[in-house]
PDB file of C-alpha atoms in Angstrom:
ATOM      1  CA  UNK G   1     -63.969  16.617 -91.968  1.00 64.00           C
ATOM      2  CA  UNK G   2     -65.081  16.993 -88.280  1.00 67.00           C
ATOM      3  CA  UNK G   3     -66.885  13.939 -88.701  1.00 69.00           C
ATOM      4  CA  UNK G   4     -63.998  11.747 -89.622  1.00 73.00           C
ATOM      5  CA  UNK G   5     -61.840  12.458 -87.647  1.00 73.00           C
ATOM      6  CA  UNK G   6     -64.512  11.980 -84.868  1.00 73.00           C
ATOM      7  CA  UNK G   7     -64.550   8.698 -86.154  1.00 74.00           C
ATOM      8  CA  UNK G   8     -61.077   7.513 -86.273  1.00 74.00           C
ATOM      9  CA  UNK G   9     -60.771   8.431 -82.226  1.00 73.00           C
ATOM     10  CA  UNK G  10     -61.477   5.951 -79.885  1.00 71.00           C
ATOM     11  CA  UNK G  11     -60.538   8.653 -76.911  1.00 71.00           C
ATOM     12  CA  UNK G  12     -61.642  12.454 -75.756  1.00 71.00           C
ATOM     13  CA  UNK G  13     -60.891  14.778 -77.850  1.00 74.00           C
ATOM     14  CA  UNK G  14     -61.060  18.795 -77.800  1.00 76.00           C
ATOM     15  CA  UNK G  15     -61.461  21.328 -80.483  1.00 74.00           C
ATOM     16  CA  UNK G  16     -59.705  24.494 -79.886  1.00 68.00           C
ATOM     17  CA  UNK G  17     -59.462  27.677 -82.378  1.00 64.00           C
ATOM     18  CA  UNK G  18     -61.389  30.605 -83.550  1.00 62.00           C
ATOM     19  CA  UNK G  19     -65.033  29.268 -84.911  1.00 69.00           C
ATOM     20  CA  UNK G  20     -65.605  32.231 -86.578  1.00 71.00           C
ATOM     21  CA  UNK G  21     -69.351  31.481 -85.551  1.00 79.00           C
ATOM     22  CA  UNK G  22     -71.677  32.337 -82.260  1.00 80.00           C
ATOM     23  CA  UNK G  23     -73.267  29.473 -80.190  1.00 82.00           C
ATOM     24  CA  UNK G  24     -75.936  32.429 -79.284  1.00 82.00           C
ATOM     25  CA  UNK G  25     -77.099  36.009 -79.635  1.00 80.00           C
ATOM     26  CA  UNK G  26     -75.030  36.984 -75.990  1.00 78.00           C
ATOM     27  CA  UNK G  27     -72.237  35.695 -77.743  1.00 76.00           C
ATOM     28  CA  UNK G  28     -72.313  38.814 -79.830  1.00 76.00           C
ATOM     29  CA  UNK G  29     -70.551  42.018 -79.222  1.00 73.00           C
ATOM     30  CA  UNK G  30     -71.405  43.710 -82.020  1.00 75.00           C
ATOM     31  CA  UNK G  31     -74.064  46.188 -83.516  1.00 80.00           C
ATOM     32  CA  UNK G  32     -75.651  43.997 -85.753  1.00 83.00           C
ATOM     33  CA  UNK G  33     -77.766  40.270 -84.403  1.00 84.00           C
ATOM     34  CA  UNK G  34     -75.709  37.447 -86.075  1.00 82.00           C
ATOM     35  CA  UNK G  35     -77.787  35.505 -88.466  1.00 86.00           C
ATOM     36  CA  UNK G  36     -79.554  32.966 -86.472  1.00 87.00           C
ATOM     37  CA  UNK G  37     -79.527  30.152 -88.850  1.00 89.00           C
ATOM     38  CA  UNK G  38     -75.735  30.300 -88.406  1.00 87.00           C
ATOM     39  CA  UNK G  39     -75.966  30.027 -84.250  1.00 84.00           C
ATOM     40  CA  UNK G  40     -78.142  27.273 -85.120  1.00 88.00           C
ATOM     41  CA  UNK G  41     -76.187  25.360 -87.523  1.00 86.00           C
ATOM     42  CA  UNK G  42     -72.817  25.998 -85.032  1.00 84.00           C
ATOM     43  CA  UNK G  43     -74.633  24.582 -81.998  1.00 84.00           C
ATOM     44  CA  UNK G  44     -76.418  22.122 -83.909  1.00 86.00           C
ATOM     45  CA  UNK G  45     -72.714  20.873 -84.787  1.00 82.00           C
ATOM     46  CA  UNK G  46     -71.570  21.008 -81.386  1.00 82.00           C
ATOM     47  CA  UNK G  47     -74.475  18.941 -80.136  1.00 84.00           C
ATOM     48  CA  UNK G  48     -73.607  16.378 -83.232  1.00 81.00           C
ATOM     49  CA  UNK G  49     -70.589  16.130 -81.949  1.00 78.00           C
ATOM     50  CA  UNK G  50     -71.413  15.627 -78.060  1.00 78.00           C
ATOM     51  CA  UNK G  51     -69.205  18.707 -77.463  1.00 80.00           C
ATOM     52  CA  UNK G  52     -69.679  21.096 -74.686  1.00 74.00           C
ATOM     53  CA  UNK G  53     -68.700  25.103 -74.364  1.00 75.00           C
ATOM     54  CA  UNK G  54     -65.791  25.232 -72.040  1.00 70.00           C
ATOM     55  CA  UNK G  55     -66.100  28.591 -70.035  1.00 64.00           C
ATOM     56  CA  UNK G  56     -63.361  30.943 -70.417  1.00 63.00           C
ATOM     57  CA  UNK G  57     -62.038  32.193 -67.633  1.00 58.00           C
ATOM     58  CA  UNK G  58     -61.342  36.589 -68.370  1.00 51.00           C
ATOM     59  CA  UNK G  59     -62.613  38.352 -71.218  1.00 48.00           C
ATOM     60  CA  UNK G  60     -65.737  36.354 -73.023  1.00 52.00           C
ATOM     61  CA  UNK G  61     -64.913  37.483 -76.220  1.00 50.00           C
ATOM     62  CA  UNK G  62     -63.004  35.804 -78.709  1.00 47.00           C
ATOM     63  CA  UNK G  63     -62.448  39.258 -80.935  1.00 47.00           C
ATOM     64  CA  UNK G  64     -61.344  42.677 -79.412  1.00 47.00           C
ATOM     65  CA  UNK G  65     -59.928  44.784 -82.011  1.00 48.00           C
ATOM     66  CA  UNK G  66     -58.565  42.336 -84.025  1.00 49.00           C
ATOM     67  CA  UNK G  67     -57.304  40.499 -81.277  1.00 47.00           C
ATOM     68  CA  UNK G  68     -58.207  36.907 -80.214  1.00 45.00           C
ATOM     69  CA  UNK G  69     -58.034  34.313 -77.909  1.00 44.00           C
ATOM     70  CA  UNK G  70     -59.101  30.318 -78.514  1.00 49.00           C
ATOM     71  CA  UNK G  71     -62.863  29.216 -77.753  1.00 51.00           C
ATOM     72  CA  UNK G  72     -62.690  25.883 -76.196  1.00 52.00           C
ATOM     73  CA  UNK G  73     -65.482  22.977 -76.360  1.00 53.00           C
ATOM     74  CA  UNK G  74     -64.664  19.346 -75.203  1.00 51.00           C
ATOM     75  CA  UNK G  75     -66.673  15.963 -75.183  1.00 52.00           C
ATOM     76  CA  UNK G  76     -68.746  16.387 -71.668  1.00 53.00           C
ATOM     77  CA  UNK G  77     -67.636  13.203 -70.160  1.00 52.00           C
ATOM     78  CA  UNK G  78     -64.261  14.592 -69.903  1.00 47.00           C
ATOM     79  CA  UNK G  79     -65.010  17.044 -67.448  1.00 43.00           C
ATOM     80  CA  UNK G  80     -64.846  16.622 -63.870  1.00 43.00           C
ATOM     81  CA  UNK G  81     -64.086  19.072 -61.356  1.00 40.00           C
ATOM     82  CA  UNK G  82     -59.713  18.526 -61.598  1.00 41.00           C
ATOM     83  CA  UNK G  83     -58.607  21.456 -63.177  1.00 45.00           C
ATOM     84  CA  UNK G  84     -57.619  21.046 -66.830  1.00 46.00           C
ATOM     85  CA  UNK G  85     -54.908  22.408 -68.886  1.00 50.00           C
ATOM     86  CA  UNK G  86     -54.776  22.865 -72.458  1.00 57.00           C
ATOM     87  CA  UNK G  87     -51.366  23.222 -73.966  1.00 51.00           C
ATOM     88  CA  UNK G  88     -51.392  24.306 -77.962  1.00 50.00           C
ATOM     89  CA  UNK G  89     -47.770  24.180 -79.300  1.00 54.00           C
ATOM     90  CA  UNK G  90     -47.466  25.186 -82.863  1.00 51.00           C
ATOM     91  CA  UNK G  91     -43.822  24.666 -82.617  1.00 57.00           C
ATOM     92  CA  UNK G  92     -41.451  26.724 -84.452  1.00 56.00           C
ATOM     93  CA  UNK G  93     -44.047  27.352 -87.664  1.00 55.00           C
ATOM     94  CA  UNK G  94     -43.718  30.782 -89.075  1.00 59.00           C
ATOM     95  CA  UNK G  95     -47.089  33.176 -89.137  1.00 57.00           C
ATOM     96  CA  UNK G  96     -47.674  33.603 -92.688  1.00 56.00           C
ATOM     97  CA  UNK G  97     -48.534  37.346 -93.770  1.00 61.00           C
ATOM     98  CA  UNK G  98     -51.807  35.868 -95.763  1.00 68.00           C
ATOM     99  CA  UNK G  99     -53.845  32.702 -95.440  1.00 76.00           C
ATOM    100  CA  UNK G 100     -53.376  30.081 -97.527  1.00 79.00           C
ATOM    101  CA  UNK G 101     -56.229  29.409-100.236  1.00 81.00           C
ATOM    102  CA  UNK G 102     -56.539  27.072-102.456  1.00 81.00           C
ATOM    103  CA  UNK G 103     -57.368  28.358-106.223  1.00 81.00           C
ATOM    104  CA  UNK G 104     -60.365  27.410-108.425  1.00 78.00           C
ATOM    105  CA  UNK G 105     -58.495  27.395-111.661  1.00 76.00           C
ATOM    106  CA  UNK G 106     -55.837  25.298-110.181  1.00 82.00           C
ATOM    107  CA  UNK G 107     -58.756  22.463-110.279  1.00 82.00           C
ATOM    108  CA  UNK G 108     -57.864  22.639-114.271  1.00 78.00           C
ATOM    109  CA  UNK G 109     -53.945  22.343-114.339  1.00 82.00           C
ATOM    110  CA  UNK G 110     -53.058  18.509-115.394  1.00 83.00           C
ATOM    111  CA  UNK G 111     -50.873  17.792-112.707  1.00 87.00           C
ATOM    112  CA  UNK G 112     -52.476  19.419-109.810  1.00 89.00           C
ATOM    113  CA  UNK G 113     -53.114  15.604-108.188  1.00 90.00           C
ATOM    114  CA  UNK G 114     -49.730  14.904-108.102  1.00 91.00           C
ATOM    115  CA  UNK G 115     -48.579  18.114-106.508  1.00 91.00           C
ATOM    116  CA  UNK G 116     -50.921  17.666-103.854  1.00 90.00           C
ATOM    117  CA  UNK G 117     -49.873  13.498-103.530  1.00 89.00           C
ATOM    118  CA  UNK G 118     -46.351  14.886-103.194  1.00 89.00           C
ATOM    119  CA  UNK G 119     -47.276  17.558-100.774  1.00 87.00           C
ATOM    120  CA  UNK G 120     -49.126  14.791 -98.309  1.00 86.00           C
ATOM    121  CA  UNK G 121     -46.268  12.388 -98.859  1.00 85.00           C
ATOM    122  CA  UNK G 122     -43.589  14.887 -98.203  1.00 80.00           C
ATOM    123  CA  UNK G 123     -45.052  15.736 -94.914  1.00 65.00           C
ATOM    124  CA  UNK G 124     -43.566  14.944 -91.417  1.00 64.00           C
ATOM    125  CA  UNK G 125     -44.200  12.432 -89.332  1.00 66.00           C
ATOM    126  CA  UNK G 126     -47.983  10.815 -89.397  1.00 68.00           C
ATOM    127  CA  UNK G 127     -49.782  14.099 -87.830  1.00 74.00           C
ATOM    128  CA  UNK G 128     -52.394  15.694 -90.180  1.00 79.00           C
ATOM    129  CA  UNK G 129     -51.313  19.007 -89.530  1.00 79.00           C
ATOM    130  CA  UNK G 130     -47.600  18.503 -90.499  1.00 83.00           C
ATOM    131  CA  UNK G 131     -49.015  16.802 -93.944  1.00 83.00           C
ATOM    132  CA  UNK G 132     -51.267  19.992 -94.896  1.00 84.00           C
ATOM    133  CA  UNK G 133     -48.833  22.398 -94.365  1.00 84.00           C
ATOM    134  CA  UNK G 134     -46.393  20.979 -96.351  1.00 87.00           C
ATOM    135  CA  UNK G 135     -49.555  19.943 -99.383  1.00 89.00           C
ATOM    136  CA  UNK G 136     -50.043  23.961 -98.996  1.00 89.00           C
ATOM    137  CA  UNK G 137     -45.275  24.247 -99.296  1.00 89.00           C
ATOM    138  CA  UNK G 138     -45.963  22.451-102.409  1.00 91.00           C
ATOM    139  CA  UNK G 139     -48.704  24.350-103.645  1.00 91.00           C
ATOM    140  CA  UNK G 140     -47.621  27.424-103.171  1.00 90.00           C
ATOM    141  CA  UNK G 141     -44.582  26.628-105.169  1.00 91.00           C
ATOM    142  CA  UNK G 142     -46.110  25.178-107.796  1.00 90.00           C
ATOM    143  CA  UNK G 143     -48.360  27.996-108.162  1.00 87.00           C
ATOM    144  CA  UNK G 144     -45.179  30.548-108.410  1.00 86.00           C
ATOM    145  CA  UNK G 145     -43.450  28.115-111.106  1.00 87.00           C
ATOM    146  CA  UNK G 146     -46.697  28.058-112.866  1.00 82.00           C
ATOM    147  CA  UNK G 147     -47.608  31.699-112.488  1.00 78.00           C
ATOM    148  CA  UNK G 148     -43.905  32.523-114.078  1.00 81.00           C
ATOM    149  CA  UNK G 149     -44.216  30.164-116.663  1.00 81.00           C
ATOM    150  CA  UNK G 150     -47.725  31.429-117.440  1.00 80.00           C
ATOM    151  CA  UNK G 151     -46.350  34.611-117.503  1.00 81.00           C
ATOM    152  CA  UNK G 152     -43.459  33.959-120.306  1.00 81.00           C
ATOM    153  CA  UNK G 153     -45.541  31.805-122.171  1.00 82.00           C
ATOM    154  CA  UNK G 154     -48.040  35.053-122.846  1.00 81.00           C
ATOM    155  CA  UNK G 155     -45.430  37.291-123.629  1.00 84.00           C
ATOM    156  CA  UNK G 156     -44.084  35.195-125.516  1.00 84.00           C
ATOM    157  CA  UNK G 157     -47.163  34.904-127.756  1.00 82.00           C
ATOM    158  CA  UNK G 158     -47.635  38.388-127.513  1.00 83.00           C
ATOM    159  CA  UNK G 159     -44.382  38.503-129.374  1.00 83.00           C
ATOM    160  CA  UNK G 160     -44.838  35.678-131.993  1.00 80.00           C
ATOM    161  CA  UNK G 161     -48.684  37.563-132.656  1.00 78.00           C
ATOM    162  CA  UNK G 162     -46.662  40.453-133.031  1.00 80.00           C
ATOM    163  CA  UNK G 163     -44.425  39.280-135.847  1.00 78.00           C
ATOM    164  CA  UNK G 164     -46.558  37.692-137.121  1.00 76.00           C
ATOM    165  CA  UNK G 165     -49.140  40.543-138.272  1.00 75.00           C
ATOM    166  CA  UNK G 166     -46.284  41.865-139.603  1.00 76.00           C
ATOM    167  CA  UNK G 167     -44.611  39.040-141.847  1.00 76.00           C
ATOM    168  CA  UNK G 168     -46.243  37.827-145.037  1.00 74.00           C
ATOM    169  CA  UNK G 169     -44.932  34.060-144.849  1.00 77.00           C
ATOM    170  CA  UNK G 170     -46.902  31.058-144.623  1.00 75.00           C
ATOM    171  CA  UNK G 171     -45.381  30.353-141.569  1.00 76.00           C
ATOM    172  CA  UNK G 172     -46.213  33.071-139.979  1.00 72.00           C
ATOM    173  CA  UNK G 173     -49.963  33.406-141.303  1.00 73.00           C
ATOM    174  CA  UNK G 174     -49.667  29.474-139.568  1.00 76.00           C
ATOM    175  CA  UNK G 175     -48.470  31.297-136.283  1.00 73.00           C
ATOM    176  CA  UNK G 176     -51.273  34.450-136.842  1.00 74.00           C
ATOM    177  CA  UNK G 177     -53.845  32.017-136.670  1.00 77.00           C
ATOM    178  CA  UNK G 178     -52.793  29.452-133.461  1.00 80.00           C
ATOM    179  CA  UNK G 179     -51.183  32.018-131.733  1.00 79.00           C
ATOM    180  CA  UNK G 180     -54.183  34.345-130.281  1.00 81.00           C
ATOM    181  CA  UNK G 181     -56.337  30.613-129.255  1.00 82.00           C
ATOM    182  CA  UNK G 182     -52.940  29.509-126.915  1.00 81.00           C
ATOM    183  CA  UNK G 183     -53.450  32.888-125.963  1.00 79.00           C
ATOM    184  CA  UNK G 184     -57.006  32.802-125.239  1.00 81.00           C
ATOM    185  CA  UNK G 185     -57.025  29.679-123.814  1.00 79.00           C
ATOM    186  CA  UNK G 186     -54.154  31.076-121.239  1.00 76.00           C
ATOM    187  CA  UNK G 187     -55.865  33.925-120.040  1.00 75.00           C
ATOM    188  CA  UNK G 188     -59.582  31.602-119.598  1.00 74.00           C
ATOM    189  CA  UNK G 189     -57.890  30.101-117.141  1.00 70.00           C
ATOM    190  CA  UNK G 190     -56.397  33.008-115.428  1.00 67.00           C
ATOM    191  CA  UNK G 191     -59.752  34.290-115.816  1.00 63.00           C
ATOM    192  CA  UNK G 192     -60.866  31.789-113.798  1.00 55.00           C
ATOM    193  CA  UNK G 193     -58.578  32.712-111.140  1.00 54.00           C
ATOM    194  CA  UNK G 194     -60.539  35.984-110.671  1.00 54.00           C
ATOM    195  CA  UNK G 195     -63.805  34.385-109.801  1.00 53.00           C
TER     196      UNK G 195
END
């Protein structure tokens, strides 16, 4: 994804967040040495990239007890001795008690495509931040439709399983023997969602 949108700039561009990875060992405040394939791979990317480490000014630590602060790197040419300012505005978005994920076993709903189509055209403007937050809106309330329609639909068979053990009709016999594969075939997939 980095790539990409590397590509589609024709200007300077900065990356600012939480990495969640160590350009090198000093980098590392804890007990244990972070892997060093990963400080590899992380600088490896930054060097791709023709990014440099911006040095913080305070604290060098991105995590203090759950706290954080952003790690900066920027394309080297930019630099000069002017100071710089970086201004992140997120705006009025609301912090979310979780992080969005998306779901494995969504991957086998029909009409996941179109929810996340709808999700990318619904969202504001042309900036790619605006359209994934409102692809992970749509998501999320697709999943809660789904998951309470998944919900009825096994109690509901439950039910029809249920009278049907207990009837002697050749309907329900019919209903004794499809019932327990919708069934089945429901919870596979909410199996799926546990892996």
């Amino acid at each position: 994804m980095v790539r990409e949108i590397r590509n589609m700039l024709n200007t300077h561009w900065c990356i600012i967040g939480d990495f969640n990875d160590l350009l090198t060992q000093q980098d590392n405040q804890g007990i244990h040495p972070h892997p060093k394939w990963l400080c590899v791979g992380f600088r490896q990317a930054v060097t791709d990239y023709n990014l440099a480490d911006i040095p913080i000014e305070g604290h060098q630590f991105t995590w203090i007890k759950s706290k954080w602060t952003d790690h900066v790197v920027e394309e080297p040419s930019h630099l000069n001795h002017s100071p710089i300012f970086l201004h992140y505005d997120l705006g009025q978005q609301k912090r979310r008690k979780y992080a969005f994920k998306f779901e494995n076993y969504w991957l086998k709903e029909d009409n996941i495509e179109n929810v996340v189509q709808n999700g990318w055209l619904h969202g504001e403007n042309h900036d790619v931040m605006h359209h994934i937050a409102s692809c992970e809106e749509e998501l999320e309330k697709w999943n809660k439709r789904q998951y309470r329609q998944k919900k009825y639909v096994l109690e509901r068979l439950k039910d029809i399983m249920e009278r049907s053990r207990r009837n002697q009709d050749v309907e329900s016999q019919s209903w004794f023997l499809e019932a327990p594969k919708e069934y089945n075939k429901l919870l596979i997939k909410e199996d799926t969602y546990w892996k």
